[in-house]
PDB file of C-alpha atoms in Angstrom:
ATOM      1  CA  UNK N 896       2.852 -32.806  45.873  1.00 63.00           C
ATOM      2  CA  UNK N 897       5.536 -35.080  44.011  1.00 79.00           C
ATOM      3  CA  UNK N 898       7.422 -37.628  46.821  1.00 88.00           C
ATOM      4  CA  UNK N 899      10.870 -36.841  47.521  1.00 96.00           C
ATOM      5  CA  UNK N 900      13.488 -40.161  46.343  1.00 98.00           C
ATOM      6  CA  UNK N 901      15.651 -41.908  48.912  1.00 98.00           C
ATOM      7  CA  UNK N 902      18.255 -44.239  48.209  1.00 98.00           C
ATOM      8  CA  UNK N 903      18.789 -47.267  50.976  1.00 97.00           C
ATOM      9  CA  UNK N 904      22.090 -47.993  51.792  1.00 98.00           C
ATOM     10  CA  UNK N 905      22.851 -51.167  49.924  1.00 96.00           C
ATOM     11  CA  UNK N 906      21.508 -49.530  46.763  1.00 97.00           C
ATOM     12  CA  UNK N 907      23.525 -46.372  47.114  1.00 98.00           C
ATOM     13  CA  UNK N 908      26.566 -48.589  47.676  1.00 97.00           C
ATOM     14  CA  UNK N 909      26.070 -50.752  44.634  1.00 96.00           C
ATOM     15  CA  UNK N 910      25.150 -47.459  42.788  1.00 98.00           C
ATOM     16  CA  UNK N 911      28.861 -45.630  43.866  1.00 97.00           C
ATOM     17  CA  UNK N 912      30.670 -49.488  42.934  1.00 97.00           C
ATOM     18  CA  UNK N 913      29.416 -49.262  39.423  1.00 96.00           C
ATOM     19  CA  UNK N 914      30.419 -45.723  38.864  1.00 97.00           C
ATOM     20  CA  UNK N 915      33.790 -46.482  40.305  1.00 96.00           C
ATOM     21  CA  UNK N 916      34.189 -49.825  38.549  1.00 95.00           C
ATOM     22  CA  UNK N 917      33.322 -47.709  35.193  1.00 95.00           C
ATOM     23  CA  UNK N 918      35.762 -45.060  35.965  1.00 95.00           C
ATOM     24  CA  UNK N 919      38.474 -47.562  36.588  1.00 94.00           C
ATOM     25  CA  UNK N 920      38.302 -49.705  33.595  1.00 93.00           C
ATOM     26  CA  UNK N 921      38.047 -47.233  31.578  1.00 91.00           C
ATOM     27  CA  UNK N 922      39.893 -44.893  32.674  1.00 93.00           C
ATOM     28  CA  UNK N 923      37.539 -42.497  32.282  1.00 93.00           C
ATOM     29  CA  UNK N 924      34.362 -40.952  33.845  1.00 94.00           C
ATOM     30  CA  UNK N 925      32.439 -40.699  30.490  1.00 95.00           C
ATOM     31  CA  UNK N 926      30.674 -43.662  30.828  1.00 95.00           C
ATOM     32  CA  UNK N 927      29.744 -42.831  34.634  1.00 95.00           C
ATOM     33  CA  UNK N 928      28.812 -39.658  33.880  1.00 96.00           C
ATOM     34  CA  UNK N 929      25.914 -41.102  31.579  1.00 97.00           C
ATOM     35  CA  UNK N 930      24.766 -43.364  34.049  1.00 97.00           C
ATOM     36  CA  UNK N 931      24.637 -40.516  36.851  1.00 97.00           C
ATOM     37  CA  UNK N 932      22.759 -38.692  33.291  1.00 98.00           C
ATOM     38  CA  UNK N 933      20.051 -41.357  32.926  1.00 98.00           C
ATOM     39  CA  UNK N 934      19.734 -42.607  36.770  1.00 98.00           C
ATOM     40  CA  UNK N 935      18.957 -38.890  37.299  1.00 98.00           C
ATOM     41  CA  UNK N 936      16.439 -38.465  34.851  1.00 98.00           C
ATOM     42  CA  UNK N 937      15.101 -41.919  35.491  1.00 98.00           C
ATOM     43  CA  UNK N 938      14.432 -40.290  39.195  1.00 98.00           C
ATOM     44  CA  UNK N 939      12.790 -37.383  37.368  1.00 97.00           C
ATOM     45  CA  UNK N 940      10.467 -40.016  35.721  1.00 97.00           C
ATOM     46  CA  UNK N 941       9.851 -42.063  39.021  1.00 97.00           C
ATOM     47  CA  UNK N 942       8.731 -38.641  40.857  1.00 96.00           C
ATOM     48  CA  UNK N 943       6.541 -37.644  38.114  1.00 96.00           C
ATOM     49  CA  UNK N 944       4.997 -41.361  36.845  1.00 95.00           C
ATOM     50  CA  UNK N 945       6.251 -43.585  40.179  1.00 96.00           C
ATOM     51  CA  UNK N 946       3.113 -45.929  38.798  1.00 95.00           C
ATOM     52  CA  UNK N 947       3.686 -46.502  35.291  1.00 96.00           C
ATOM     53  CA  UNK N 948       6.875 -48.799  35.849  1.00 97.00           C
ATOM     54  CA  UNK N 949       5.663 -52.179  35.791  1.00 97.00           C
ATOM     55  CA  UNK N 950       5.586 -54.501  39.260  1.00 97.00           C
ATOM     56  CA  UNK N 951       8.367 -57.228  39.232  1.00 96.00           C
ATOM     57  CA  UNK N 952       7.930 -58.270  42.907  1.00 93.00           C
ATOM     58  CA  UNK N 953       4.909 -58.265  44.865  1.00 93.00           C
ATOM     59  CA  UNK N 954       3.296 -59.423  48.444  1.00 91.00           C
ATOM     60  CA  UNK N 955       0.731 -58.625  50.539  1.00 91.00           C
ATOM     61  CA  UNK N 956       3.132 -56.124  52.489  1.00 91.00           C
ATOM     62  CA  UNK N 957       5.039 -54.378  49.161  1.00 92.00           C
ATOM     63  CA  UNK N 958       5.424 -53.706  45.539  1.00 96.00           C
ATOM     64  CA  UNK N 959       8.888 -53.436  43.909  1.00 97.00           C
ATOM     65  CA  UNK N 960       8.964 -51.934  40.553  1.00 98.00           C
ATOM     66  CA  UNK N 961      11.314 -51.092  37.914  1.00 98.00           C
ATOM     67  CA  UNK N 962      12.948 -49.269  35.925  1.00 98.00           C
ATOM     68  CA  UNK N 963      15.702 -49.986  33.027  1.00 97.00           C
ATOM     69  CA  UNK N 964      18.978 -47.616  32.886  1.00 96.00           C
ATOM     70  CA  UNK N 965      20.643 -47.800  29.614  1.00 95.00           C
ATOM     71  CA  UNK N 966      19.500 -51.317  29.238  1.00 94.00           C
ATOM     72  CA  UNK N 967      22.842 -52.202  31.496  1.00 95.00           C
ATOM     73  CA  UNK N 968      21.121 -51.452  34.621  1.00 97.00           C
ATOM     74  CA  UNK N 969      17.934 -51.370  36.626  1.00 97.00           C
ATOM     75  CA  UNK N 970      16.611 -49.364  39.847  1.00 97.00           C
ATOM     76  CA  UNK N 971      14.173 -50.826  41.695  1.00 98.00           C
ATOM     77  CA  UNK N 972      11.713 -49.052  43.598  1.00 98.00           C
ATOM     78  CA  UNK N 973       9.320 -48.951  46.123  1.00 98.00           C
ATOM     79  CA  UNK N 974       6.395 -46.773  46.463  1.00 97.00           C
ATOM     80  CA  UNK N 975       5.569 -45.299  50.255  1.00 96.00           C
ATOM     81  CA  UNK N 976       3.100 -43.110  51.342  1.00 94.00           C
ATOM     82  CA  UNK N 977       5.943 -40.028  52.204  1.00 95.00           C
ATOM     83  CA  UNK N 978       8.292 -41.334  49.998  1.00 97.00           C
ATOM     84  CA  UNK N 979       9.710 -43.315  47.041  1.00 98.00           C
ATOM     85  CA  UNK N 980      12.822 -45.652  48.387  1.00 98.00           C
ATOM     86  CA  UNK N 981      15.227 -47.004  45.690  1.00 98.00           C
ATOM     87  CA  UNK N 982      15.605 -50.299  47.440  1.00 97.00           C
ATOM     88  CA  UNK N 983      18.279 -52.104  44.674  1.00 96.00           C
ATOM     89  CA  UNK N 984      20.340 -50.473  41.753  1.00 97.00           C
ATOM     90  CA  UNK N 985      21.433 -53.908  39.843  1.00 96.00           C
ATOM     91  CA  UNK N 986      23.332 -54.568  36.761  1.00 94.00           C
ATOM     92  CA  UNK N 987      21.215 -56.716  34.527  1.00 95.00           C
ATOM     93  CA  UNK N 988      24.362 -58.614  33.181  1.00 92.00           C
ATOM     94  CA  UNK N 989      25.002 -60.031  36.427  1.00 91.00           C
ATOM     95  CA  UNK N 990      23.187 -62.978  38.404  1.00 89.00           C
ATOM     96  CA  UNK N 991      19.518 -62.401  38.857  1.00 86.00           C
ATOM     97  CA  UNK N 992      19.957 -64.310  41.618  1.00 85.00           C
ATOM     98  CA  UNK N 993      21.468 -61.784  43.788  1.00 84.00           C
ATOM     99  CA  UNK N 994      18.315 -59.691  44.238  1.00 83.00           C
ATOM    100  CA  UNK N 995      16.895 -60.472  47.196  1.00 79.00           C
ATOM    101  CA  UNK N 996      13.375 -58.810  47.742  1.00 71.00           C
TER     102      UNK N 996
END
């Protein structure tokens, strides 16, 4: 039985900011529409493979992995027992530094 996706909050919010941020400067929803395209079938991918996405952070208490959206963007992901949580949705041109695991 495939896991069902959730989104935590501060991922879903940084999610809806980029698709907004698209919209506005470009006046257009073309470009947000193919993210909401490829983070959808990235989810399709997680739910079928959630393993074959390599491990970027790891402890003793969780494993974060990722995946790479258009090259622009990243979800990161971590597998549960009930479920697979999207903890971060980051855009890789910004500072690395922000991710907090």
């Amino acid at each position: 039985m495939h896991k069902q996706i959730i989104w935590a909050p501060k991922a879903e919010l940084e999610y809806l900011s980029t698709l907004d941020f698209w919209i506005e400067h470009n006046k257009s929803s073309t470009y947000s529409q193919k993210i909401i395209t490829e983070v959808e079938a990235a989810e399709k991918r997680i739910i079928q493979f959630p393993f074959s996405n390599p491990v970027v952070y790891q402890t003793p208490q969780k494993e974060i992995r990722r995946v790479i959206i258009l090259y622009n963007f990243s979800l990161f992901y971590e597998i549960f027992p009930d479920r697979i949580e999207i903890v971060f949705f980051f855009d890789n041109r910004d500072n690395p530094e922000k991710l907090k695991f």
